[in-house]
Amino acid sequence: MQSFKKLLKILDEWKWHYVLATLLVLASSFIRMLEPKILQITIDVLAYFVGEKSQMAKASDAFANMLYKLLPELDSNPLGYILLFIGGLFLIVSLLRSLTAFVGGVIKSDATEKAIKKLRDRVFKHIQLLPIKFHDENKTGELLQRSTGDIGTVRRFILEIIVEFIRLLGIFGAAFYFMAIVHLPYAFIAICVVPFIFLTSWIFFIREKKVWEEHEEEADKLTSIVSENLSGIRVVQAFAQQDEEIRKFGVQNKRKYKIGLRHMMLHAKFWPFSDLLVHLQVAISVFAGGYFALNGQISVGELVSFLTYSVMVTWPMQRMGRLVSQLGMALVAIDRIYNILDAPIETYDAWEEMDKKLKGEIVFDKVHFAYPNEEVLLKNVSFTINAGEKVAIVGPAAAGKSTLIKLLMRFYEPDQGRILLDGKPLNEYSKIYLRKHLGVILQNNFLFSETIGNNIAYTQKSASQTAIEEAAVVADIHKVMPKFPDGYDTFVGEKGVSLSGGQKQRVSIARTVMEDADIVILDDSTSAVDTETEFAIQERLAKKLKGKTTIVIAHRVTSIQFANKIIVMQNGEIEDMGTHQELIGRNAFYQKMFNLQLALEAEIKKDSEM
């Protein structure tokens, strides 16, 4: 019931549009009920002309008698003229039915598209506001499926089912009424199988909903495999793993096939049985109607109209099976969508003046942290970065270096301890303010499917071309612009696929330089460029970032040897802290890192001289 309420809530803003559309559709359905009556009087008029004319044609219900009153005098007009008049009457009724149905359909379609647009906007906006933790725990493919496929399922339900459901109830009620006013016992006989049709439809709905939930789960997994594969297609081809990826896809596709086959078999069993019940109802109506007509309880015209109404009564109940099938899918879809919408978003309280500058003093005080369902990663981490200092953080993989940055950006909150920024607890700063004043070049560079220039000016949409080029010079990417066909207007493709790893890193550096943040964080930002280029970038960055607090996470000593302070991390703890010269003399890890790099550079130099 809660799922159904959520489904209807989507339409709340346009509820009166749907009320009007429903009224028009109901009016169309009622007008349609006059068509069998016109058929009835046509047959009875023919019987009147070919039979005894001792008495005027008449009927036992008010609607048929009303139609008779609209006809010209039967005794004083030829049959052809009467039939022509009846045909015109039928045309008017059909036009009115079509017009009301058309206007109702237009109103319904307009309201549906507006409601679905709002839902799409709402889901996308909510996803943008969800914390990084949510994105870490949910696959992109699943979110994509819910943001597109499930919304499409809801759209089809709203557009095709809600008003249709009321229309079918209207047809059922009106058709039964038109039968009842002629012959009440026959009317009940004409719907005697309907309870069984309804019962089978309800059982079908329960099973359909369960199977569809399983189907969508498998569809999520398949979408995730495709999304991940396409994102990493170059890695797949570079390692010649196409066959393995095809195998993985085939395994998941087979699972989806099996649940899809179960879904189809459910339909294959239900619809023939439903058709059998419908045809059984029609057969019962034919036999009963023949009996009543032979006994003079109804006319031949009334028998024909009764048979038409009996089909109208039975058909909505069969159609109801299709509606409950769509309802089952829609309820599953709306629950999956609300799994996103009900997820708590990040709080953006305690807003500061956005133009207020940060000095850049950072203090980690006995910080402990663990990712959900994982062991403690950071243990009793304490250090101070003075305003304007350049501090480097080094250590092996999984030492917790990048996690420090995530805590500083408030992607996550410490489990214990506290982080101070300019003497103020970090959680007292709004996340929007923090992220606008902390410039970050993340370890995994991401570029949008945009031009190089637009990627650089991502946070500064109104930036001039001169400003973009100045940032590119600092990142040492400006000099390669002539190599691109359209320079800064060159599109980089999805995730910057047309650029090399080093070029993507340099565009990311230029983007952060453009932001002109108070604190700059470089997370292994030059790992994909050669030593010479790295030195040029570091030299320009030092001038550009002079006086600003800078945090550098790197594995190359050349990137960090001139830092004011170097923090060495091991297993989530601070193992040592000092300058380059101090650590060279006392820290085994740092010495090993330095010696390995010297040996590697010597080997490269030797190879280049040969």
Coordinates of C-alpha atoms in Angstrom, one line a residue:
M1 CA 0.0 0.0 0.0
Q2 CA 2.9 2.3 0.8
S3 CA 4.4 1.7 -2.6
F4 CA 1.1 2.6 -4.3
K5 CA 0.8 5.8 -2.3
K6 CA 4.4 6.7 -3.4
L7 CA 3.3 6.0 -7.0
L8 CA 0.3 8.3 -6.7
K9 CA 2.3 11.0 -4.9
I10 CA 4.2 11.5 -8.1
L11 CA 1.0 12.8 -9.7
D12 CA 0.0 15.1 -6.7
E13 CA 0.8 18.3 -8.5
W14 CA -1.2 17.3 -11.5
K15 CA -4.0 15.5 -9.7
W16 CA -6.7 17.8 -11.1
H17 CA -5.5 17.2 -14.6
Y18 CA -6.0 13.5 -14.0
V19 CA -9.4 14.1 -12.5
L20 CA -10.4 16.0 -15.6
A21 CA -8.9 13.4 -17.9
T22 CA -10.7 10.7 -16.0
L23 CA -14.1 12.5 -16.2
L24 CA -13.7 12.9 -19.9
V25 CA -12.7 9.3 -20.4
L26 CA -15.7 8.2 -18.3
A27 CA -17.9 10.4 -20.4
S28 CA -16.5 8.8 -23.5
S29 CA -17.2 5.3 -22.0
F30 CA -20.8 6.3 -21.1
I31 CA -21.4 7.7 -24.6
R32 CA -20.0 4.4 -26.0
M33 CA -22.8 2.6 -24.1
L34 CA -25.3 4.2 -26.5
E35 CA -23.8 2.4 -29.5
P36 CA -25.2 -1.0 -28.6
K37 CA -28.5 0.7 -28.0
I38 CA -28.5 2.2 -31.5
L39 CA -27.7 -1.3 -32.8
Q40 CA -30.6 -2.6 -30.7
I41 CA -33.2 -0.2 -32.1
T42 CA -31.8 -0.7 -35.7
I43 CA -32.6 -4.5 -35.5
D44 CA -35.9 -3.9 -33.8
V45 CA -36.9 -1.3 -36.4
L46 CA -36.0 -3.8 -39.2
A47 CA -38.1 -6.4 -37.4
Y48 CA -40.9 -3.9 -37.2
F49 CA -40.8 -3.1 -40.9
V50 CA -40.6 -6.8 -42.1
G51 CA -43.1 -8.0 -39.5
E52 CA -46.5 -7.0 -38.3
K53 CA -47.0 -3.3 -38.0
S54 CA -49.9 -3.6 -35.6
Q55 CA -48.0 -1.8 -32.9
M56 CA -45.1 0.7 -32.7
A57 CA -41.6 -0.5 -31.9
K58 CA -40.8 0.0 -28.3
A59 CA -38.4 -1.1 -25.6
S60 CA -38.4 -1.8 -21.9
D61 CA -35.7 0.7 -21.0
A62 CA -35.6 4.5 -20.9
F63 CA -32.5 4.9 -23.1
A64 CA -33.8 2.9 -26.0
N65 CA -37.2 4.7 -25.8
M66 CA -35.3 8.1 -25.8
L67 CA -33.6 7.0 -29.0
Y68 CA -36.9 6.0 -30.5
K69 CA -38.3 9.4 -29.8
L70 CA -35.4 11.0 -31.8
L71 CA -36.4 8.9 -34.9
P72 CA -38.9 10.1 -37.5
E73 CA -42.3 8.5 -37.5
L74 CA -41.9 4.9 -38.6
D75 CA -45.3 4.6 -40.2
S76 CA -45.0 7.8 -42.4
N77 CA -41.3 7.4 -43.5
P78 CA -39.6 4.8 -45.7
L79 CA -37.2 2.3 -44.1
G80 CA -34.2 3.7 -46.0
Y81 CA -34.8 7.2 -44.6
I82 CA -35.1 5.8 -41.1
L83 CA -31.9 3.8 -41.4
L84 CA -30.1 6.8 -42.8
F85 CA -31.2 8.8 -39.8
I86 CA -30.0 6.0 -37.4
G87 CA -26.7 6.1 -39.2
G88 CA -26.3 9.8 -38.6
L89 CA -27.2 9.3 -35.0
F90 CA -24.5 6.6 -34.7
L91 CA -22.0 8.9 -36.3
I92 CA -22.8 11.8 -33.9
V93 CA -22.4 9.4 -30.9
S94 CA -19.1 8.1 -32.3
L95 CA -17.7 11.6 -32.9
L96 CA -18.7 12.6 -29.3
R97 CA -17.0 9.5 -27.9
S98 CA -13.8 10.1 -29.9
L99 CA -13.7 13.8 -29.1
T100 CA -14.0 13.3 -25.3
A101 CA -11.5 10.4 -25.4
F102 CA -9.0 12.5 -27.4
V103 CA -9.2 15.5 -25.2
G104 CA -8.9 13.3 -22.1
G105 CA -5.9 11.5 -23.6
V106 CA -4.1 14.8 -24.4
I107 CA -4.6 16.1 -20.8
K108 CA -3.4 12.8 -19.4
S109 CA -0.3 12.6 -21.7
D110 CA 0.7 16.2 -20.9
A111 CA 0.4 15.7 -17.1
T112 CA 2.3 12.4 -17.3
E113 CA 5.2 13.8 -19.2
K114 CA 5.4 16.7 -16.7
A115 CA 5.2 14.4 -13.7
I116 CA 7.9 12.1 -15.1
K117 CA 10.2 15.1 -16.0
K118 CA 9.9 16.2 -12.4
L119 CA 10.6 12.7 -11.1
R120 CA 13.8 12.4 -13.3
D121 CA 15.0 15.9 -12.1
R122 CA 14.3 14.9 -8.5
V123 CA 16.2 11.6 -8.7
F124 CA 19.2 13.1 -10.5
K125 CA 19.3 16.0 -8.0
H126 CA 19.1 13.6 -5.1
I127 CA 21.9 11.4 -6.5
Q128 CA 24.1 14.6 -6.7
L129 CA 23.5 15.3 -3.0
L130 CA 24.1 11.7 -1.8
P131 CA 27.3 11.2 0.2
I132 CA 30.4 9.5 -1.3
K133 CA 29.7 6.6 1.1
F134 CA 26.4 5.9 -0.8
H135 CA 28.2 5.9 -4.1
D136 CA 31.0 3.6 -2.7
E137 CA 28.3 1.1 -1.6
N138 CA 26.2 1.2 -4.8
K139 CA 27.2 0.2 -8.3
T140 CA 26.9 2.8 -11.1
G141 CA 25.1 0.4 -13.3
E142 CA 22.4 -0.2 -10.7
L143 CA 21.9 3.6 -10.2
L144 CA 21.7 4.0 -14.0
Q145 CA 19.1 1.3 -14.3
R146 CA 16.9 2.9 -11.6
S147 CA 17.3 6.4 -13.0
T148 CA 16.3 5.3 -16.5
G149 CA 14.7 1.9 -16.8
D150 CA 12.6 2.0 -13.6
I151 CA 11.5 5.6 -14.3
G152 CA 10.4 4.4 -17.8
T153 CA 8.4 1.6 -16.2
V154 CA 6.6 4.1 -13.9
R155 CA 6.0 6.4 -16.9
R156 CA 4.3 3.6 -18.8
F157 CA 2.1 2.8 -15.8
I158 CA 1.1 6.4 -15.3
L159 CA 0.4 7.0 -18.9
E160 CA -1.4 3.8 -19.8
I161 CA -2.8 2.3 -16.7
I162 CA -4.2 4.8 -14.1
V163 CA -6.8 6.4 -16.2
E164 CA -7.3 3.2 -18.1
F165 CA -8.1 1.4 -14.8
I166 CA -10.8 3.9 -14.0
R167 CA -12.1 3.7 -17.6
L168 CA -12.5 0.0 -17.4
L169 CA -14.3 0.2 -14.1
G170 CA -16.6 2.8 -15.7
I171 CA -17.2 0.5 -18.7
F172 CA -17.9 -2.4 -16.4
G173 CA -20.4 -0.4 -14.3
A174 CA -22.1 1.3 -17.2
A175 CA -22.5 -1.9 -19.2
F176 CA -23.9 -3.8 -16.3
Y177 CA -26.3 -0.9 -15.6
F178 CA -27.5 -0.9 -19.2
M179 CA -28.1 -4.6 -19.0
A180 CA -29.8 -4.4 -15.6
I181 CA -32.4 -1.8 -16.7
V182 CA -33.5 -4.2 -19.4
H183 CA -33.4 -7.6 -17.7
L184 CA -31.8 -7.9 -14.2
P185 CA -31.5 -11.7 -14.0
Y186 CA -29.8 -11.8 -17.4
A187 CA -27.4 -9.0 -16.3
F188 CA -26.2 -11.1 -13.3
I189 CA -25.8 -14.2 -15.5
A190 CA -23.7 -12.1 -17.9
I191 CA -21.2 -11.4 -15.1
C192 CA -21.3 -14.7 -13.3
V193 CA -17.7 -15.7 -14.3
V194 CA -16.2 -12.2 -13.5
P195 CA -15.3 -13.1 -9.9
F196 CA -13.2 -16.0 -11.1
I197 CA -11.5 -13.7 -13.6
F198 CA -10.8 -11.2 -10.9
L199 CA -9.4 -13.9 -8.6
T200 CA -7.0 -15.3 -11.2
S201 CA -5.9 -11.7 -12.0
W202 CA -5.0 -11.1 -8.4
I203 CA -3.0 -14.3 -8.1
F204 CA -1.2 -13.3 -11.3
F205 CA -0.4 -9.9 -9.8
I206 CA 1.2 -11.4 -6.7
R207 CA 3.3 -13.8 -8.7
E208 CA 4.2 -11.2 -11.3
K209 CA 5.4 -8.7 -8.7
K210 CA 7.7 -11.3 -7.1
V211 CA 9.2 -12.5 -10.4
W212 CA 9.7 -8.9 -11.6
E213 CA 11.7 -8.0 -8.5
E214 CA 14.1 -10.9 -9.3
H215 CA 14.2 -9.9 -12.9
E216 CA 15.2 -6.3 -12.1
E217 CA 17.9 -7.5 -9.7
E218 CA 19.4 -9.5 -12.5
A219 CA 19.0 -6.6 -14.9
D220 CA 20.9 -4.4 -12.5
K221 CA 23.8 -6.8 -12.5
L222 CA 23.8 -7.1 -16.3
T223 CA 23.8 -3.3 -16.7
S224 CA 26.6 -3.0 -14.2
I225 CA 28.7 -5.5 -16.2
V226 CA 28.1 -3.5 -19.4
S227 CA 28.8 -0.2 -17.8
E228 CA 32.0 -1.3 -16.2
N229 CA 33.2 -3.1 -19.4
L230 CA 32.6 -0.1 -21.6
S231 CA 34.3 2.2 -19.1
G232 CA 37.4 -0.1 -19.1
I233 CA 37.3 -1.3 -22.7
R234 CA 40.9 -0.2 -23.3
V235 CA 42.1 -2.1 -20.3
V236 CA 40.2 -5.2 -21.5
Q237 CA 41.7 -5.0 -25.0
A238 CA 45.2 -4.1 -23.7
F239 CA 45.2 -7.4 -21.7
A240 CA 43.4 -9.4 -24.4
Q241 CA 40.6 -10.2 -21.9
Q242 CA 37.7 -10.0 -24.4
D243 CA 36.9 -13.7 -24.1
E244 CA 36.8 -13.5 -20.3
E245 CA 34.5 -10.4 -20.4
I246 CA 32.2 -12.1 -22.9
R247 CA 32.1 -15.1 -20.6
K248 CA 31.2 -13.0 -17.6
F249 CA 28.5 -11.2 -19.7
G250 CA 27.2 -14.5 -20.9
V251 CA 26.9 -16.0 -17.4
Q252 CA 24.9 -13.0 -16.2
N253 CA 22.9 -12.8 -19.4
K254 CA 21.9 -16.4 -18.9
R255 CA 20.7 -15.7 -15.4
K256 CA 18.6 -12.8 -16.7
Y257 CA 17.3 -15.1 -19.5
K258 CA 16.2 -17.7 -17.0
I259 CA 14.2 -15.2 -14.9
G260 CA 12.9 -13.6 -18.0
L261 CA 11.7 -17.1 -19.2
R262 CA 10.0 -17.6 -15.9
H263 CA 8.3 -14.3 -16.4
M264 CA 7.1 -15.2 -19.9
M265 CA 5.9 -18.6 -18.8
L266 CA 3.8 -16.9 -16.1
H267 CA 2.2 -14.8 -18.8
A268 CA 1.9 -17.9 -21.1
K269 CA -0.1 -19.7 -18.5
F270 CA -2.3 -16.8 -17.4
W271 CA -3.5 -15.3 -20.6
P272 CA -4.9 -18.5 -22.3
F273 CA -6.7 -19.4 -19.0
S274 CA -8.0 -15.8 -18.8
D275 CA -9.2 -16.0 -22.4
L276 CA -10.9 -19.3 -21.6
L277 CA -12.9 -17.7 -18.8
V278 CA -13.9 -14.7 -21.0
H279 CA -15.1 -17.0 -23.8
L280 CA -16.9 -19.1 -21.2
Q281 CA -18.7 -16.0 -20.0
V282 CA -19.7 -15.0 -23.6
A283 CA -21.0 -18.6 -24.2
I284 CA -23.1 -18.5 -21.1
S285 CA -24.5 -15.1 -22.2
V286 CA -25.4 -16.4 -25.6
F287 CA -27.2 -19.5 -24.2
A288 CA -29.0 -17.5 -21.6
G289 CA -29.9 -14.7 -24.0
G290 CA -31.3 -17.2 -26.6
Y291 CA -33.5 -18.7 -23.9
F292 CA -34.9 -15.3 -22.8
A293 CA -35.4 -14.2 -26.4
L294 CA -37.3 -17.4 -27.3
N295 CA -39.5 -16.9 -24.3
G296 CA -40.3 -13.3 -25.3
Q297 CA -38.7 -11.8 -22.3
I298 CA -36.3 -9.7 -24.5
S299 CA -36.4 -8.6 -28.2
V300 CA -33.9 -9.7 -30.8
G301 CA -32.4 -6.2 -30.7
E302 CA -32.1 -6.4 -27.0
L303 CA -30.4 -9.8 -27.3
V304 CA -27.8 -8.4 -29.7
S305 CA -27.2 -5.4 -27.4
F306 CA -27.0 -7.7 -24.4
L307 CA -24.3 -9.8 -26.0
T308 CA -22.4 -6.6 -26.9
Y309 CA -22.7 -5.4 -23.3
S310 CA -21.7 -8.8 -21.9
V311 CA -18.4 -8.6 -23.9
M312 CA -18.0 -5.1 -22.6
V313 CA -18.4 -6.3 -19.0
T314 CA -16.1 -9.3 -19.4
W315 CA -13.4 -7.6 -21.4
P316 CA -12.4 -5.0 -18.7
M317 CA -11.9 -7.8 -16.2
Q318 CA -9.6 -9.6 -18.6
R319 CA -7.9 -6.4 -19.4
M320 CA -7.6 -5.9 -15.6
G321 CA -5.1 -8.8 -15.6
R322 CA -2.8 -6.8 -17.9
L323 CA -3.2 -3.7 -15.7
V324 CA -2.3 -5.6 -12.5
S325 CA 0.7 -7.0 -14.4
Q326 CA 1.8 -3.4 -15.2
L327 CA 1.0 -2.4 -11.6
G328 CA 3.2 -5.1 -10.2
M329 CA 6.1 -3.9 -12.4
A330 CA 5.4 -0.3 -11.4
L331 CA 5.4 -1.0 -7.7
V332 CA 8.7 -2.8 -7.9
A333 CA 10.1 0.1 -9.9
I334 CA 8.8 2.8 -7.5
D335 CA 10.3 0.9 -4.6
R336 CA 13.7 0.8 -6.3
I337 CA 13.5 4.5 -7.2
Y338 CA 12.6 5.3 -3.5
N339 CA 15.6 3.3 -2.4
I340 CA 17.5 6.2 -3.9
L341 CA 15.2 9.0 -2.8
D342 CA 14.9 7.7 0.8
A343 CA 18.7 7.6 1.2
P344 CA 19.8 10.5 3.4
I345 CA 21.6 13.3 1.6
E346 CA 24.6 15.2 2.9
T347 CA 23.8 18.0 5.3
Y348 CA 24.8 21.5 4.2
D349 CA 24.2 23.4 7.4
A350 CA 26.3 26.1 9.0
W351 CA 26.8 28.1 5.8
E352 CA 29.7 30.6 5.8
E353 CA 30.3 33.5 3.6
M354 CA 31.5 31.8 0.4
D355 CA 34.1 34.6 -0.3
K356 CA 35.7 34.3 3.2
K357 CA 39.2 33.0 2.8
L358 CA 40.8 30.1 4.7
K359 CA 44.3 30.6 6.2
G360 CA 45.0 26.9 5.8
E361 CA 46.1 25.6 9.3
I362 CA 45.1 21.9 9.5
V363 CA 45.2 19.8 12.7
F364 CA 44.5 16.0 12.9
D365 CA 44.0 15.2 16.5
K366 CA 44.0 11.4 17.5
V367 CA 41.8 10.5 14.4
H368 CA 40.5 7.0 14.1
F369 CA 38.5 5.8 11.0
A370 CA 37.3 2.7 9.3
Y371 CA 35.2 2.2 6.2
P372 CA 31.8 0.4 6.7
N373 CA 32.2 -3.3 7.4
E374 CA 36.0 -3.0 7.2
E375 CA 38.8 -3.0 9.8
V376 CA 40.1 0.2 11.3
L377 CA 42.2 2.0 8.6
L378 CA 43.4 5.1 10.5
K379 CA 44.7 4.7 14.0
N380 CA 45.4 7.6 16.3
V381 CA 46.6 9.9 13.5
S382 CA 47.9 13.3 14.8
F383 CA 49.8 16.0 12.9
T384 CA 49.7 19.7 12.3
I385 CA 50.1 21.6 9.0
N386 CA 50.8 25.3 9.5
A387 CA 49.2 27.8 7.2
G388 CA 51.1 28.2 4.0
E389 CA 53.2 25.1 4.4
K390 CA 53.8 22.4 1.8
V391 CA 53.4 19.0 3.4
A392 CA 53.9 15.7 1.7
I393 CA 52.4 12.3 2.7
V394 CA 54.1 9.1 1.6
G395 CA 53.6 5.4 2.3
P396 CA 52.8 2.1 0.7
A397 CA 49.4 1.2 -0.8
A398 CA 46.5 1.1 1.6
A399 CA 48.5 3.1 4.3
G400 CA 45.6 5.5 4.6
K401 CA 47.0 8.5 2.6
S402 CA 44.0 9.2 0.4
T403 CA 41.7 8.5 3.3
L404 CA 43.1 11.5 5.1
I405 CA 42.0 13.6 2.1
K406 CA 38.5 12.1 2.1
L407 CA 38.2 13.1 5.8
L408 CA 39.5 16.6 5.1
M409 CA 36.9 17.0 2.3
R410 CA 34.2 15.6 4.6
F411 CA 33.4 12.8 2.3
Y412 CA 33.5 10.8 5.5
E413 CA 33.6 11.7 9.2
P414 CA 36.1 10.4 11.7
D415 CA 35.0 7.7 14.1
Q416 CA 37.1 9.1 16.9
G417 CA 39.2 12.2 17.3
R418 CA 38.8 15.5 15.6
I419 CA 40.0 17.6 12.6
L420 CA 40.5 21.4 13.0
L421 CA 40.8 23.9 10.2
D422 CA 42.0 27.3 11.2
G423 CA 41.3 26.4 14.8
K424 CA 37.7 25.5 14.1
P425 CA 36.3 21.9 14.1
L426 CA 35.9 20.7 10.6
N427 CA 32.3 19.6 11.0
E428 CA 31.3 23.2 11.8
Y429 CA 32.2 24.1 8.2
S430 CA 29.5 23.5 5.6
K431 CA 30.6 20.9 3.0
I432 CA 29.8 23.3 0.1
Y433 CA 32.1 25.9 1.6
L434 CA 34.9 23.4 2.3
R435 CA 34.9 21.9 -1.2
K436 CA 34.9 25.4 -2.8
H437 CA 37.9 26.4 -0.9
L438 CA 39.9 23.1 -1.1
G439 CA 41.2 22.4 -4.6
V440 CA 41.8 18.7 -5.1
I441 CA 43.5 16.8 -7.9
L442 CA 42.3 13.3 -7.2
Q443 CA 44.3 10.2 -7.9
N444 CA 41.9 8.9 -10.5
N445 CA 41.5 11.8 -13.0
F446 CA 38.1 12.2 -14.5
L447 CA 37.3 14.4 -17.4
F448 CA 33.8 15.1 -18.8
S449 CA 32.7 14.5 -22.4
E450 CA 33.4 18.1 -23.1
T451 CA 36.1 20.3 -24.7
I452 CA 39.5 20.6 -23.2
G453 CA 38.8 24.3 -22.4
N454 CA 35.5 23.5 -20.7
N455 CA 37.1 20.8 -18.6
I456 CA 39.7 23.3 -17.4
A457 CA 37.1 25.9 -16.7
Y458 CA 34.7 23.4 -15.1
T459 CA 34.3 25.5 -11.9
Q460 CA 34.7 28.8 -13.6
K461 CA 32.2 28.8 -16.5
S462 CA 32.7 32.5 -17.2
A463 CA 36.5 32.3 -17.4
S464 CA 38.2 34.1 -20.3
Q465 CA 40.3 32.2 -22.8
T466 CA 43.3 34.0 -21.4
A467 CA 42.7 32.7 -17.9
I468 CA 42.2 29.1 -19.3
E469 CA 45.5 29.3 -21.1
E470 CA 47.3 30.7 -18.1
A471 CA 46.1 27.7 -16.0
A472 CA 47.2 25.4 -18.9
V473 CA 50.7 26.9 -18.9
V474 CA 51.1 26.1 -15.2
A475 CA 50.0 22.5 -15.8
D476 CA 52.3 22.3 -18.8
I477 CA 49.4 21.3 -21.2
H478 CA 49.3 24.5 -23.2
K479 CA 52.3 23.6 -25.3
V480 CA 50.6 20.5 -26.7
M481 CA 47.4 22.3 -27.8
P482 CA 48.6 22.7 -31.4
K483 CA 48.7 18.9 -31.6
F484 CA 44.9 18.8 -31.2
P485 CA 42.7 19.5 -34.2
D486 CA 40.6 22.2 -32.5
G487 CA 43.0 23.3 -29.8
Y488 CA 41.1 24.0 -26.6
D489 CA 37.8 23.3 -28.4
T490 CA 38.8 19.7 -29.0
F491 CA 36.3 17.2 -27.4
V492 CA 38.1 14.7 -25.2
G493 CA 35.5 11.9 -25.4
E494 CA 33.9 10.0 -22.6
K495 CA 36.1 10.2 -19.5
G496 CA 38.8 12.0 -21.5
V497 CA 39.4 8.8 -23.6
S498 CA 41.1 10.6 -26.4
L499 CA 43.9 12.0 -24.1
S500 CA 46.8 10.1 -22.7
G501 CA 47.2 9.5 -19.0
G502 CA 49.7 12.3 -18.6
Q503 CA 47.5 14.7 -20.6
K504 CA 44.5 13.9 -18.5
Q505 CA 46.5 14.6 -15.4
R506 CA 47.7 17.9 -16.7
V507 CA 44.2 19.0 -17.7
S508 CA 43.1 18.1 -14.1
I509 CA 45.9 20.1 -12.6
A510 CA 44.9 23.1 -14.8
R511 CA 41.3 22.7 -13.6
T512 CA 42.4 22.9 -10.0
V513 CA 44.6 25.9 -10.7
M514 CA 41.6 27.7 -12.3
E515 CA 39.7 27.1 -9.1
D516 CA 42.2 29.3 -7.2
A517 CA 41.5 27.5 -3.9
D518 CA 42.9 28.4 -0.5
I519 CA 44.2 24.9 0.2
V520 CA 45.4 22.7 -2.6
I521 CA 45.7 18.9 -2.4
L522 CA 47.7 17.0 -5.0
D523 CA 46.9 13.2 -4.8
D524 CA 49.6 11.5 -6.9
S525 CA 48.8 14.1 -9.5
T526 CA 51.9 13.7 -11.7
S527 CA 52.4 10.0 -11.7
A528 CA 51.6 9.6 -15.4
V529 CA 54.1 12.3 -16.7
D530 CA 57.8 12.0 -17.2
T531 CA 60.3 13.3 -14.8
E532 CA 61.2 16.4 -16.9
T533 CA 57.6 17.4 -17.3
E534 CA 56.9 16.7 -13.6
F535 CA 59.8 19.0 -12.6
A536 CA 58.4 21.8 -14.9
I537 CA 54.9 21.4 -13.4
Q538 CA 56.2 21.4 -9.8
E539 CA 58.3 24.5 -10.5
R540 CA 55.3 26.4 -11.9
L541 CA 52.9 25.2 -9.2
A542 CA 55.4 26.3 -6.5
K543 CA 55.2 29.8 -7.8
K544 CA 51.4 29.7 -8.4
L545 CA 50.7 28.2 -4.9
K546 CA 53.2 30.3 -3.0
G547 CA 51.7 31.2 0.4
K548 CA 48.9 28.6 0.2
T549 CA 48.7 25.4 2.2
T550 CA 49.6 22.5 -0.1
I551 CA 49.3 18.8 0.6
V552 CA 51.0 16.4 -1.8
I553 CA 50.5 12.7 -1.9
A554 CA 53.2 11.1 -4.1
H555 CA 55.5 8.2 -4.7
R556 CA 58.3 10.2 -6.4
V557 CA 60.8 11.9 -4.2
T558 CA 61.2 14.6 -6.8
S559 CA 57.7 15.7 -6.1
I560 CA 58.1 16.0 -2.3
Q561 CA 61.8 16.6 -1.4
F562 CA 61.4 20.3 -1.1
A563 CA 58.3 20.1 1.1
N564 CA 58.4 21.8 4.5
K565 CA 57.4 18.5 6.1
I566 CA 57.0 14.9 5.0
I567 CA 54.7 12.5 6.8
V568 CA 55.5 8.7 6.4
M569 CA 52.5 6.4 7.0
Q570 CA 52.4 2.7 7.5
N571 CA 49.3 0.6 8.2
G572 CA 47.1 3.6 9.0
E573 CA 49.5 5.1 11.5
I574 CA 52.1 7.9 11.3
E575 CA 55.5 6.1 11.3
D576 CA 57.7 9.2 11.0
M577 CA 57.7 12.9 10.2
G578 CA 60.4 15.3 9.1
T579 CA 62.2 17.0 6.2
H580 CA 63.7 15.2 3.3
Q581 CA 67.2 15.2 4.8
E582 CA 66.0 14.1 8.2
L583 CA 64.0 11.1 6.8
I584 CA 66.9 10.1 4.5
G585 CA 69.0 9.6 7.6
R586 CA 66.6 7.7 9.8
N587 CA 63.5 6.2 8.1
A588 CA 64.0 2.8 6.4
F589 CA 60.9 3.1 4.1
Y590 CA 61.8 6.6 2.9
Q591 CA 65.4 5.5 2.3
K592 CA 64.2 2.5 0.3
M593 CA 61.8 4.7 -1.8
F594 CA 64.6 7.3 -2.4
N595 CA 67.2 4.6 -3.4
L596 CA 64.8 2.8 -5.7
Q597 CA 64.0 6.0 -7.5
L598 CA 67.6 7.0 -7.9
A599 CA 68.4 3.5 -9.3
L600 CA 65.5 3.7 -11.7
E601 CA 66.5 7.2 -13.0
A602 CA 70.1 6.0 -13.4
E603 CA 68.9 3.1 -15.5
I604 CA 66.7 5.3 -17.6
K605 CA 69.6 7.7 -18.2
K606 CA 71.9 4.9 -19.1
D607 CA 69.4 3.5 -21.6
S608 CA 68.9 6.9 -23.2
E609 CA 72.7 7.3 -23.7
M610 CA 73.1 4.0 -25.5

